[in-house]
């Protein structure tokens, strides 16, 4: 959007000494001291939190709008509007009067100069921080942050993802997918796609909702994000380019409000699948899939057209059996899936911790059994029987006709009541190794013993009471070690901590036939 208020609102010098010390992405709100989603006012350089934290940036703008007693504004009031602010993490610019993101600049290019100054501050802070950590690593007092692997000492090389303003739902999913080796490696091996040429070549593009979507590629930005993780060159990576591409092609996720991590994961996988089918800029991504011998045709599950790495790894097939209770007619239908959404059985919904003594603990097997058990459909789901020629009472049962290479299990923790969407906070016990799916298969005799065993690769956890609030983190295993990913913070953790988590999404990887041990 072309904002008409920049000339009267952008008043600070690009290298203003009024800026706080330290990294801009970690600046604190001058009111509540929160370092989440900091925004700097381009009129007075004060820093406040975003509208989806405590909203002090917006309140700063509102407080500055002095009611006019005269018909004419004074020159001083005209110049000090405090209307435009900049995100200290993504460097995008927002105008409160226009209520939209800004793509233009002042005649002197002050917005871009402020943006470059903030980037320099961020880079300087990062460099200083890296030097400081390097010195600490040389000190023997840092042994607690080192790990013994095969007799040698190595440092933690995991990279966190910066929170861009309630984007923990995205960060948790990205970290989980980055630790599914076969899926991640496919994207990292893709050739880079040059999206810009001419005047914008070599320059960073700041996407906004007003720009067209013909110059963005979800696959490309997803690839760049995965490549940035596990390199060990930085403690945290800012995925703002990917986030703004998400804004472009997934309107449901525009803004900075909290979102459902499972819903985001489904949208992400679906859009990656669609883009991979069509290729980008004339490059067919599916050709790489065809050349990859580990993803053979027998492992592919087509959803909405040709197979891609998404369906080859996450794709499975369900058989849906419906029986008419009046005439006994049986109907069978095969449905492809990328994940399974499991109800937590009602008899377990009051048990909120593993050690709580008010009945048996709910297990993942209980949820799977509830999903595949024979179920009588209620009055609102009557089956249209083709033999009876009318809707009749019926039963339904799911079988798994084909298991995927990566089994994604979503525990349905949020449900609607009359007015609210409440959370089921029940603890569900899940195995780290050896999840046996054979008893849920339609034809278990056709599957080898190892092909039905799955080992846990990642877990997404929701902390809080509601889908529109709270916080998402993830646990994932990498080279035999478990890590906890909490936005920009990554810590080593123990298996005992992982199994106590109240899982929301579980990623299980098929155990390879050659694996004789419990390790992945």
Short mmCIF file of C-alpha atoms in Angstrom, two decimals:
data_model
loop_
_atom_site.label_atom_id
_atom_site.label_comp_id
_atom_site.label_asym_id
_atom_site.label_seq_id
_atom_site.Cartn_x
_atom_site.Cartn_y
_atom_site.Cartn_z
CA UNK A 1 0.00 0.00 0.00
CA UNK A 2 1.21 3.51 -0.88
CA UNK A 3 1.02 5.40 2.43
CA UNK A 4 0.42 9.19 2.26
CA UNK A 5 1.53 9.78 5.87
CA UNK A 6 5.25 8.99 5.65
CA UNK A 7 6.46 12.57 5.13
CA UNK A 8 4.77 13.75 8.34
CA UNK A 9 5.48 10.65 10.44
CA UNK A 10 9.04 9.53 9.63
CA UNK A 11 11.08 12.08 11.54
CA UNK A 12 13.94 10.20 13.19
CA UNK A 13 17.48 10.19 11.84
CA UNK A 14 18.43 6.78 10.36
CA UNK A 15 21.39 6.47 12.75
CA UNK A 16 19.58 7.95 15.71
CA UNK A 17 21.40 7.60 19.02
CA UNK A 18 17.99 7.37 20.67
CA UNK A 19 17.67 3.72 19.67
CA UNK A 20 18.06 1.26 22.57
CA UNK A 21 21.22 -0.79 22.95
CA UNK A 22 21.46 -4.39 21.83
CA UNK A 23 19.86 -6.41 19.08
CA UNK A 24 16.67 -4.79 17.64
CA UNK A 25 14.86 -8.14 17.53
CA UNK A 26 15.29 -8.42 21.32
CA UNK A 27 14.45 -4.82 22.26
CA UNK A 28 11.93 -4.52 25.09
CA UNK A 29 8.66 -2.61 25.16
CA UNK A 30 9.14 0.63 27.10
CA UNK A 31 5.87 -0.03 28.95
CA UNK A 32 5.60 -3.73 29.77
CA UNK A 33 9.27 -4.72 29.11
CA UNK A 34 8.18 -7.61 26.86
CA UNK A 35 10.70 -8.51 24.15
CA UNK A 36 8.11 -10.23 21.97
CA UNK A 37 7.21 -8.49 18.70
CA UNK A 38 9.00 -5.15 19.32
CA UNK A 39 8.04 -2.21 17.04
CA UNK A 40 9.90 1.11 16.85
CA UNK A 41 8.04 4.36 16.24
CA UNK A 42 9.53 6.20 13.25
CA UNK A 43 8.56 9.55 14.76
CA UNK A 44 10.21 9.35 18.19
CA UNK A 45 12.17 6.03 18.12
CA UNK A 46 10.36 4.66 21.18
CA UNK A 47 9.89 0.88 21.27
CA UNK A 48 6.60 -0.83 22.11
CA UNK A 49 5.13 -4.32 21.79
CA UNK A 50 2.82 -5.34 18.94
CA UNK A 51 -0.95 -5.47 19.05
CA UNK A 52 -0.99 -9.24 19.61
CA UNK A 53 1.26 -9.04 22.67
CA UNK A 54 -0.01 -6.17 24.82
CA UNK A 55 -0.72 -3.65 22.08
CA UNK A 56 1.39 -0.80 23.46
CA UNK A 57 2.60 0.26 19.98
CA UNK A 58 -0.96 0.92 18.90
CA UNK A 59 -1.75 2.65 22.21
CA UNK A 60 1.31 4.88 21.67
CA UNK A 61 -0.20 5.96 18.34
CA UNK A 62 -3.66 6.48 19.85
CA UNK A 63 -2.31 8.55 22.75
CA UNK A 64 -0.50 10.82 20.30
CA UNK A 65 -3.69 11.71 18.43
CA UNK A 66 -4.65 14.86 20.38
CA UNK A 67 -8.25 15.92 19.82
CA UNK A 68 -8.22 19.17 17.91
CA UNK A 69 -10.02 22.09 19.50
CA UNK A 70 -9.42 24.35 16.51
CA UNK A 71 -10.32 23.75 12.89
CA UNK A 72 -6.67 23.95 11.87
CA UNK A 73 -3.86 21.79 13.16
CA UNK A 74 -0.78 23.48 14.42
CA UNK A 75 2.42 22.86 12.51
CA UNK A 76 3.86 20.95 15.46
CA UNK A 77 0.87 18.59 15.65
CA UNK A 78 0.99 18.03 11.90
CA UNK A 79 4.58 16.87 12.07
CA UNK A 80 4.32 14.62 15.13
CA UNK A 81 1.73 11.99 14.33
CA UNK A 82 3.51 8.82 15.55
CA UNK A 83 1.57 7.01 12.84
CA UNK A 84 4.23 4.79 11.24
CA UNK A 85 6.27 2.10 12.99
CA UNK A 86 8.69 -0.63 11.95
CA UNK A 87 8.87 -4.27 13.08
CA UNK A 88 12.28 -4.74 14.74
CA UNK A 89 12.50 -8.37 13.60
CA UNK A 90 11.19 -8.40 10.02
CA UNK A 91 11.76 -4.65 9.28
CA UNK A 92 8.33 -4.37 7.67
CA UNK A 93 6.64 -0.96 8.03
CA UNK A 94 3.06 -0.38 9.20
CA UNK A 95 0.83 2.69 9.24
CA UNK A 96 -1.88 2.81 11.91
CA UNK A 97 -3.88 5.48 10.12
CA UNK A 98 -3.99 3.43 6.92
CA UNK A 99 -4.24 0.20 8.97
CA UNK A 100 -2.00 -1.59 6.49
CA UNK A 101 1.62 -2.37 5.68
CA UNK A 102 3.59 0.22 3.75
CA UNK A 103 5.54 -0.40 0.53
CA UNK A 104 6.61 3.14 -0.43
CA UNK A 105 9.26 5.40 1.11
CA UNK A 106 9.89 9.11 1.73
CA UNK A 107 11.56 11.23 -0.94
CA UNK A 108 14.83 10.97 0.98
CA UNK A 109 14.47 7.19 1.44
CA UNK A 110 14.39 7.46 5.25
CA UNK A 111 12.43 4.24 5.78
CA UNK A 112 15.00 2.16 3.90
CA UNK A 113 17.84 3.94 5.73
CA UNK A 114 16.26 3.14 9.12
CA UNK A 115 15.73 -0.45 7.97
CA UNK A 116 19.37 -0.80 6.95
CA UNK A 117 20.51 0.75 10.24
CA UNK A 118 18.43 -1.75 12.24
CA UNK A 119 19.87 -4.58 10.15
CA UNK A 120 23.39 -3.34 10.87
CA UNK A 121 22.61 -3.17 14.59
CA UNK A 122 21.23 -6.72 14.45
CA UNK A 123 24.27 -8.03 12.57
CA UNK A 124 26.69 -6.23 14.89
CA UNK A 125 24.92 -7.59 17.93
CA UNK A 126 24.92 -11.09 16.45
CA UNK A 127 28.63 -10.91 15.61
CA UNK A 128 29.49 -9.69 19.10
CA UNK A 129 27.33 -12.41 20.61
CA UNK A 130 29.02 -15.06 18.49
CA UNK A 131 32.48 -13.87 19.53
CA UNK A 132 31.39 -13.90 23.15
CA UNK A 133 30.06 -17.45 22.86
CA UNK A 134 33.20 -18.57 21.07
CA UNK A 135 35.30 -17.33 23.98
CA UNK A 136 33.00 -19.06 26.41
CA UNK A 137 33.34 -22.31 24.49
CA UNK A 138 37.09 -22.06 24.88
CA UNK A 139 36.59 -21.85 28.62
CA UNK A 140 36.35 -25.15 30.43
CA UNK A 141 33.55 -23.77 32.59
CA UNK A 142 31.16 -24.29 29.68
CA UNK A 143 31.29 -28.08 29.80
CA UNK A 144 27.59 -28.22 30.61
CA UNK A 145 26.81 -26.86 27.12
CA UNK A 146 28.96 -29.48 25.41
CA UNK A 147 28.10 -33.08 24.70
CA UNK A 148 30.27 -36.19 24.49
CA UNK A 149 29.77 -38.01 21.20
CA UNK A 150 31.97 -41.02 20.48
CA UNK A 151 34.53 -39.75 22.95
CA UNK A 152 34.86 -36.27 21.41
CA UNK A 153 33.35 -33.02 22.63
CA UNK A 154 31.03 -31.15 20.26
CA UNK A 155 28.96 -27.99 20.65
CA UNK A 156 25.23 -27.73 20.10
CA UNK A 157 24.75 -26.76 16.45
CA UNK A 158 20.96 -26.38 16.37
CA UNK A 159 19.45 -23.09 15.18
CA UNK A 160 16.33 -21.52 16.63
CA UNK A 161 13.64 -19.57 14.77
CA UNK A 162 12.82 -16.02 15.81
CA UNK A 163 9.24 -15.27 16.79
CA UNK A 164 7.89 -12.64 14.37
CA UNK A 165 4.84 -11.93 16.55
CA UNK A 166 2.84 -14.97 17.70
CA UNK A 167 4.48 -17.14 15.03
CA UNK A 168 5.42 -19.92 17.45
CA UNK A 169 2.82 -22.14 15.69
CA UNK A 170 4.87 -21.87 12.48
CA UNK A 171 8.24 -22.26 14.22
CA UNK A 172 7.19 -25.49 15.96
CA UNK A 173 6.03 -27.05 12.68
CA UNK A 174 9.13 -25.93 10.77
CA UNK A 175 11.48 -27.33 13.41
CA UNK A 176 9.59 -30.63 13.43
CA UNK A 177 9.69 -30.98 9.63
CA UNK A 178 13.37 -30.03 9.56
CA UNK A 179 14.13 -33.09 11.68
CA UNK A 180 12.35 -35.54 9.36
CA UNK A 181 15.50 -36.41 7.49
CA UNK A 182 14.18 -37.75 4.18
CA UNK A 183 11.70 -34.90 3.79
CA UNK A 184 14.18 -32.20 4.77
CA UNK A 185 17.00 -33.53 2.59
CA UNK A 186 14.79 -33.50 -0.50
CA UNK A 187 14.16 -29.76 -0.20
CA UNK A 188 17.73 -28.89 0.73
CA UNK A 189 18.97 -30.64 -2.43
CA UNK A 190 16.64 -28.66 -4.71
CA UNK A 191 18.33 -26.09 -6.96
CA UNK A 192 17.83 -22.48 -5.90
CA UNK A 193 15.30 -20.47 -7.90
CA UNK A 194 16.20 -16.87 -8.79
CA UNK A 195 13.01 -14.88 -8.25
CA UNK A 196 14.33 -11.40 -8.93
CA UNK A 197 16.13 -9.73 -11.78
CA UNK A 198 16.72 -6.28 -13.21
CA UNK A 199 16.51 -3.43 -10.73
CA UNK A 200 15.77 -5.69 -7.75
CA UNK A 201 18.57 -8.20 -8.38
CA UNK A 202 20.60 -8.81 -5.24
CA UNK A 203 18.28 -6.70 -3.11
CA UNK A 204 16.09 -8.00 -0.35
CA UNK A 205 12.36 -7.84 -1.12
CA UNK A 206 9.94 -6.99 1.68
CA UNK A 207 6.64 -8.62 0.82
CA UNK A 208 3.39 -6.99 1.85
CA UNK A 209 -0.25 -7.84 1.34
CA UNK A 210 -0.54 -5.21 -1.38
CA UNK A 211 2.06 -6.80 -3.68
CA UNK A 212 1.22 -9.41 -6.26
CA UNK A 213 1.88 -13.09 -5.62
CA UNK A 214 3.39 -13.94 -9.00
CA UNK A 215 6.96 -13.49 -7.75
CA UNK A 216 6.88 -15.70 -4.66
CA UNK A 217 7.62 -19.39 -4.23
CA UNK A 218 6.69 -21.27 -1.08
CA UNK A 219 8.97 -24.15 -2.05
CA UNK A 220 11.94 -21.80 -2.47
CA UNK A 221 11.47 -19.99 0.85
CA UNK A 222 10.82 -23.31 2.61
CA UNK A 223 14.05 -24.64 1.11
CA UNK A 224 16.01 -21.59 2.30
CA UNK A 225 14.64 -21.93 5.82
CA UNK A 226 15.55 -25.62 6.05
CA UNK A 227 19.05 -24.87 4.74
CA UNK A 228 19.52 -22.23 7.46
CA UNK A 229 18.76 -24.73 10.23
CA UNK A 230 21.43 -27.12 11.61
CA UNK A 231 24.30 -25.22 10.01
CA UNK A 232 25.53 -24.01 13.38
CA UNK A 233 26.48 -20.61 11.94
CA UNK A 234 23.87 -18.68 13.93
CA UNK A 235 21.90 -19.14 17.12
CA UNK A 236 18.58 -18.06 15.58
CA UNK A 237 17.23 -17.54 12.07
CA UNK A 238 14.46 -15.10 11.18
CA UNK A 239 11.95 -16.74 8.78
CA UNK A 240 10.23 -13.49 7.77
CA UNK A 241 10.60 -14.18 4.02
CA UNK A 242 8.79 -17.49 4.38
CA UNK A 243 6.18 -15.91 6.65
CA UNK A 244 5.30 -13.22 4.12
CA UNK A 245 5.02 -15.80 1.35
CA UNK A 246 2.60 -17.62 3.67
CA UNK A 247 0.65 -14.36 3.94
CA UNK A 248 0.48 -14.19 0.16
CA UNK A 249 -0.84 -17.66 -0.56
CA UNK A 250 -2.59 -18.52 2.71
CA UNK A 251 -4.89 -15.59 3.63
CA UNK A 252 -6.06 -17.37 6.80
CA UNK A 253 -2.64 -16.78 8.35
CA UNK A 254 -2.28 -13.06 7.67
CA UNK A 255 -1.68 -10.92 10.71
CA UNK A 256 0.04 -11.65 13.98
CA UNK A 257 -2.64 -13.44 15.95
CA UNK A 258 -2.05 -16.92 17.34
CA UNK A 259 -2.95 -19.73 14.92
CA UNK A 260 -3.54 -23.46 15.13
CA UNK A 261 -0.28 -25.34 14.43
CA UNK A 262 -2.09 -28.36 12.95
CA UNK A 263 -4.12 -26.21 10.60
CA UNK A 264 -0.94 -24.43 9.50
CA UNK A 265 0.83 -27.74 8.91
CA UNK A 266 -1.99 -28.98 6.66
CA UNK A 267 -2.07 -25.74 4.66
CA UNK A 268 1.73 -25.80 4.34
CA UNK A 269 1.90 -29.41 3.12
CA UNK A 270 -1.03 -28.93 0.74
CA UNK A 271 0.49 -25.82 -0.85
CA UNK A 272 3.96 -27.39 -1.08
CA UNK A 273 2.34 -30.37 -2.80
CA UNK A 274 0.47 -28.16 -5.29
CA UNK A 275 3.54 -26.07 -6.13
CA UNK A 276 5.75 -29.12 -6.54
CA UNK A 277 3.23 -30.60 -8.96
CA UNK A 278 3.35 -27.56 -11.21
CA UNK A 279 7.04 -26.71 -10.87
CA UNK A 280 8.20 -23.08 -10.66
CA UNK A 281 9.64 -20.83 -13.35
CA UNK A 282 9.69 -23.75 -15.75
CA UNK A 283 11.64 -26.04 -13.42
CA UNK A 284 9.81 -29.27 -12.72
CA UNK A 285 10.41 -30.17 -9.08
CA UNK A 286 8.75 -33.58 -9.56
CA UNK A 287 11.62 -34.64 -11.85
CA UNK A 288 13.92 -34.74 -8.83
CA UNK A 289 11.40 -36.94 -7.04
CA UNK A 290 11.40 -39.37 -9.97
CA UNK A 291 15.18 -39.55 -9.91
CA UNK A 292 15.26 -40.28 -6.18
CA UNK A 293 15.41 -44.05 -5.86
CA UNK A 294 14.42 -43.99 -2.18
CA UNK A 295 10.97 -42.66 -3.10
CA UNK A 296 9.90 -45.35 -5.53
CA UNK A 297 6.49 -45.60 -7.17
CA UNK A 298 5.34 -48.22 -4.67
CA UNK A 299 5.75 -45.67 -1.88
CA UNK A 300 3.71 -42.92 -3.55
CA UNK A 301 0.21 -41.90 -2.57
CA UNK A 302 -1.43 -39.51 -5.03
CA UNK A 303 -3.58 -36.70 -3.60
CA UNK A 304 -5.11 -34.21 -6.03
CA UNK A 305 -3.04 -35.34 -9.02
CA UNK A 306 0.52 -36.53 -9.43
CA UNK A 307 2.63 -37.68 -6.50
CA UNK A 308 5.23 -35.39 -4.90
CA UNK A 309 7.65 -35.76 -2.02
CA UNK A 310 4.82 -34.63 0.29
CA UNK A 311 2.54 -37.54 -0.62
CA UNK A 312 5.45 -39.96 -1.03
CA UNK A 313 6.48 -39.42 2.59
CA UNK A 314 3.32 -38.40 4.45
CA UNK A 315 0.71 -40.04 2.20
CA UNK A 316 -1.28 -43.04 3.37
CA UNK A 317 -4.62 -44.58 2.40
CA UNK A 318 -7.66 -45.26 4.60
CA UNK A 319 -10.48 -47.68 3.80
CA UNK A 320 -13.83 -46.37 5.00
CA UNK A 321 -16.45 -49.09 5.49
CA UNK A 322 -20.11 -48.13 5.99
CA UNK A 323 -22.78 -50.78 6.65
CA UNK A 324 -26.53 -50.18 6.47
CA UNK A 325 -28.15 -51.54 9.65
CA UNK A 326 -31.45 -52.17 7.83
CA UNK A 327 -30.47 -54.18 4.76
CA UNK A 328 -26.81 -54.94 5.51
CA UNK A 329 -25.46 -53.28 2.35
CA UNK A 330 -21.76 -52.52 2.66
CA UNK A 331 -20.08 -49.51 1.06
CA UNK A 332 -16.30 -49.16 0.80
CA UNK A 333 -14.32 -46.07 -0.10
CA UNK A 334 -10.58 -45.41 -0.18
CA UNK A 335 -9.42 -42.01 1.10
CA UNK A 336 -5.84 -40.70 0.91
CA UNK A 337 -4.51 -38.91 4.01
CA UNK A 338 -1.47 -36.90 5.08
CA UNK A 339 -2.21 -37.16 8.81
CA UNK A 340 -4.72 -38.82 11.13
CA UNK A 341 -6.76 -36.73 13.58
CA UNK A 342 -7.49 -38.75 16.71
CA UNK A 343 -10.09 -38.05 19.38
CA UNK A 344 -9.06 -38.37 23.01
CA UNK A 345 -11.65 -40.81 24.45
CA UNK A 346 -14.12 -39.06 26.76
CA UNK A 347 -13.41 -41.36 29.72
CA UNK A 348 -9.86 -39.96 29.93
CA UNK A 349 -10.59 -36.26 29.59
CA UNK A 350 -10.33 -35.44 33.31
CA UNK A 351 -6.81 -36.83 33.72
CA UNK A 352 -4.37 -33.97 33.15
CA UNK A 353 -1.03 -35.46 34.21
CA UNK A 354 0.77 -38.79 34.01
CA UNK A 355 0.90 -39.26 37.78
CA UNK A 356 -2.62 -38.08 38.61
CA UNK A 357 -4.43 -40.87 40.48
CA UNK A 358 -7.97 -40.65 39.19
CA UNK A 359 -8.13 -43.55 36.78
CA UNK A 360 -6.06 -45.18 34.05
CA UNK A 361 -3.73 -43.12 31.86
CA UNK A 362 -4.83 -42.47 28.29
CA UNK A 363 -2.39 -43.94 25.77
CA UNK A 364 -1.86 -43.27 22.10
CA UNK A 365 -3.11 -46.79 21.48
CA UNK A 366 -6.43 -45.86 23.14
CA UNK A 367 -6.77 -42.95 20.71
CA UNK A 368 -5.91 -45.14 17.70
CA UNK A 369 -8.35 -47.81 18.87
CA UNK A 370 -11.09 -45.20 19.21
CA UNK A 371 -10.36 -44.02 15.67
CA UNK A 372 -10.56 -47.50 14.11
CA UNK A 373 -13.32 -49.06 16.27
CA UNK A 374 -16.72 -49.81 14.79
CA UNK A 375 -18.94 -46.76 15.31
CA UNK A 376 -22.71 -46.32 14.92
CA UNK A 377 -23.47 -43.06 13.15
CA UNK A 378 -25.89 -40.74 14.92
CA UNK A 379 -29.07 -39.20 13.53
CA UNK A 380 -27.25 -36.27 11.98
CA UNK A 381 -25.01 -38.59 9.91
CA UNK A 382 -27.54 -40.99 8.37
CA UNK A 383 -26.13 -43.00 5.45
CA UNK A 384 -27.83 -42.82 2.05
CA UNK A 385 -28.30 -46.50 1.29
CA UNK A 386 -28.49 -47.14 -2.47
CA UNK A 387 -30.38 -50.38 -1.93
CA UNK A 388 -32.97 -48.95 0.49
CA UNK A 389 -33.12 -45.74 -1.62
CA UNK A 390 -33.15 -43.55 1.50
CA UNK A 391 -31.03 -42.48 4.46
CA UNK A 392 -30.67 -45.21 7.06
CA UNK A 393 -28.92 -45.88 10.33
CA UNK A 394 -25.50 -47.37 9.72
CA UNK A 395 -22.11 -48.24 11.20
CA UNK A 396 -18.72 -46.94 10.12
CA UNK A 397 -15.24 -48.37 10.52
CA UNK A 398 -11.82 -47.21 9.35
CA UNK A 399 -8.99 -49.49 8.27
CA UNK A 400 -5.53 -48.36 7.20
CA UNK A 401 -5.00 -49.72 3.71
CA UNK A 402 -1.49 -48.25 3.31
CA UNK A 403 0.81 -46.82 5.96
CA UNK A 404 2.95 -43.76 5.14
CA UNK A 405 6.69 -43.48 5.56
CA UNK A 406 6.09 -40.75 8.14
CA UNK A 407 2.97 -41.18 10.25
CA UNK A 408 1.65 -37.85 11.49
CA UNK A 409 -0.85 -38.18 14.37
CA UNK A 410 -2.88 -35.15 15.46
CA UNK A 411 -4.56 -35.34 18.87
CA UNK A 412 -7.81 -33.37 18.79
CA UNK A 413 -7.28 -31.21 21.87
CA UNK A 414 -9.64 -28.40 20.87
CA UNK A 415 -13.40 -28.80 20.67
CA UNK A 416 -16.34 -26.44 20.40
CA UNK A 417 -18.86 -25.95 23.18
CA UNK A 418 -21.91 -23.70 22.86
CA UNK A 419 -19.84 -20.51 22.69
CA UNK A 420 -16.16 -21.37 23.13
CA UNK A 421 -13.47 -23.61 21.72
CA UNK A 422 -12.08 -25.40 24.77
CA UNK A 423 -8.92 -27.40 25.19
CA UNK A 424 -8.73 -31.05 26.28
CA UNK A 425 -5.67 -30.94 28.52
CA UNK A 426 -5.47 -34.71 29.08
CA UNK A 427 -2.03 -36.30 29.22
CA UNK A 428 -1.67 -38.97 26.49
CA UNK A 429 1.09 -41.53 26.90
CA UNK A 430 3.05 -42.19 23.71
CA UNK A 431 6.04 -44.42 22.88
CA UNK A 432 9.38 -43.04 21.76
CA UNK A 433 10.14 -46.26 19.89
CA UNK A 434 8.35 -49.23 18.45
CA UNK A 435 4.82 -47.93 17.78
CA UNK A 436 3.25 -51.02 16.18
CA UNK A 437 0.55 -50.17 13.62
CA UNK A 438 0.01 -53.73 12.34
CA UNK A 439 -3.30 -54.30 14.14
CA UNK A 440 -4.85 -51.29 12.37
CA UNK A 441 -3.99 -52.50 8.87
CA UNK A 442 -6.58 -53.84 6.46
CA UNK A 443 -4.25 -56.63 5.33
CA UNK A 444 -1.57 -57.02 8.00
CA UNK A 445 -0.38 -60.32 6.56
CA UNK A 446 0.99 -58.47 3.51
CA UNK A 447 3.28 -56.28 5.61
CA UNK A 448 6.62 -57.29 7.08
CA UNK A 449 7.15 -57.00 10.86
CA UNK A 450 9.49 -54.03 10.55
CA UNK A 451 7.29 -52.09 8.09
CA UNK A 452 4.63 -51.54 10.77
CA UNK A 453 7.00 -50.24 13.45
CA UNK A 454 7.51 -46.51 13.90
CA UNK A 455 9.92 -44.44 15.98
CA UNK A 456 9.20 -40.92 17.18
CA UNK A 457 10.96 -38.09 15.33
CA UNK A 458 9.22 -34.96 16.64
CA UNK A 459 6.44 -33.72 18.93
CA UNK A 460 4.57 -30.41 18.82
CA UNK A 461 3.21 -29.23 22.19
CA UNK A 462 0.63 -26.53 22.90
CA UNK A 463 1.02 -24.73 26.23
CA UNK A 464 -2.02 -22.79 27.44
CA UNK A 465 -5.78 -23.07 27.58
CA UNK A 466 -7.12 -22.07 24.16
CA UNK A 467 -6.36 -22.38 20.45
CA UNK A 468 -6.24 -18.59 20.03
CA UNK A 469 -3.78 -18.13 22.87
CA UNK A 470 -0.95 -19.97 24.57
CA UNK A 471 2.38 -20.98 23.07
CA UNK A 472 3.75 -23.77 20.84
CA UNK A 473 7.10 -25.53 21.25
CA UNK A 474 8.53 -28.69 19.72
CA UNK A 475 10.72 -31.61 20.70
CA UNK A 476 12.71 -33.38 17.99
CA UNK A 477 15.49 -35.91 17.74
CA UNK A 478 18.60 -35.22 15.68
CA UNK A 479 21.52 -37.65 15.38
CA UNK A 480 20.40 -39.54 18.46
CA UNK A 481 19.90 -36.46 20.67
CA UNK A 482 16.64 -34.83 21.72
CA UNK A 483 16.27 -31.06 21.46
CA UNK A 484 13.62 -28.68 22.73
CA UNK A 485 12.77 -25.90 20.26
CA UNK A 486 11.21 -22.83 21.88
CA UNK A 487 11.32 -20.18 19.14
CA UNK A 488 14.89 -18.77 19.12
CA UNK A 489 15.96 -20.89 22.11
CA UNK A 490 17.18 -24.45 21.52
CA UNK A 491 18.24 -26.70 24.39
CA UNK A 492 19.32 -30.30 24.74
CA UNK A 493 16.82 -32.35 26.68
CA UNK A 494 16.29 -35.86 28.00
CA UNK A 495 13.94 -38.59 26.81
CA UNK A 496 12.22 -38.53 30.21
CA UNK A 497 11.23 -34.91 29.57
CA UNK A 498 9.90 -35.67 26.10
CA UNK A 499 7.59 -38.50 27.20
CA UNK A 500 6.01 -36.25 29.86
CA UNK A 501 4.93 -33.67 27.25
CA UNK A 502 1.25 -33.20 26.45
CA UNK A 503 1.56 -33.93 22.76
CA UNK A 504 -0.56 -32.13 20.18
CA UNK A 505 1.06 -33.46 16.99
CA UNK A 506 3.32 -36.52 16.81
CA UNK A 507 5.61 -37.37 13.88
CA UNK A 508 6.57 -41.06 13.69
CA UNK A 509 9.11 -42.31 11.12
CA UNK A 510 8.85 -45.81 9.68
CA UNK A 511 11.61 -48.03 11.00
CA UNK A 512 13.82 -49.33 8.23
CA UNK A 513 13.93 -53.12 7.80
CA UNK A 514 17.70 -53.18 8.31
CA UNK A 515 17.41 -51.52 11.72
CA UNK A 516 17.82 -54.19 14.33
CA UNK A 517 18.09 -51.89 17.31
CA UNK A 518 15.74 -49.42 18.93
CA UNK A 519 17.52 -46.43 17.47
CA UNK A 520 16.29 -44.55 14.43
#
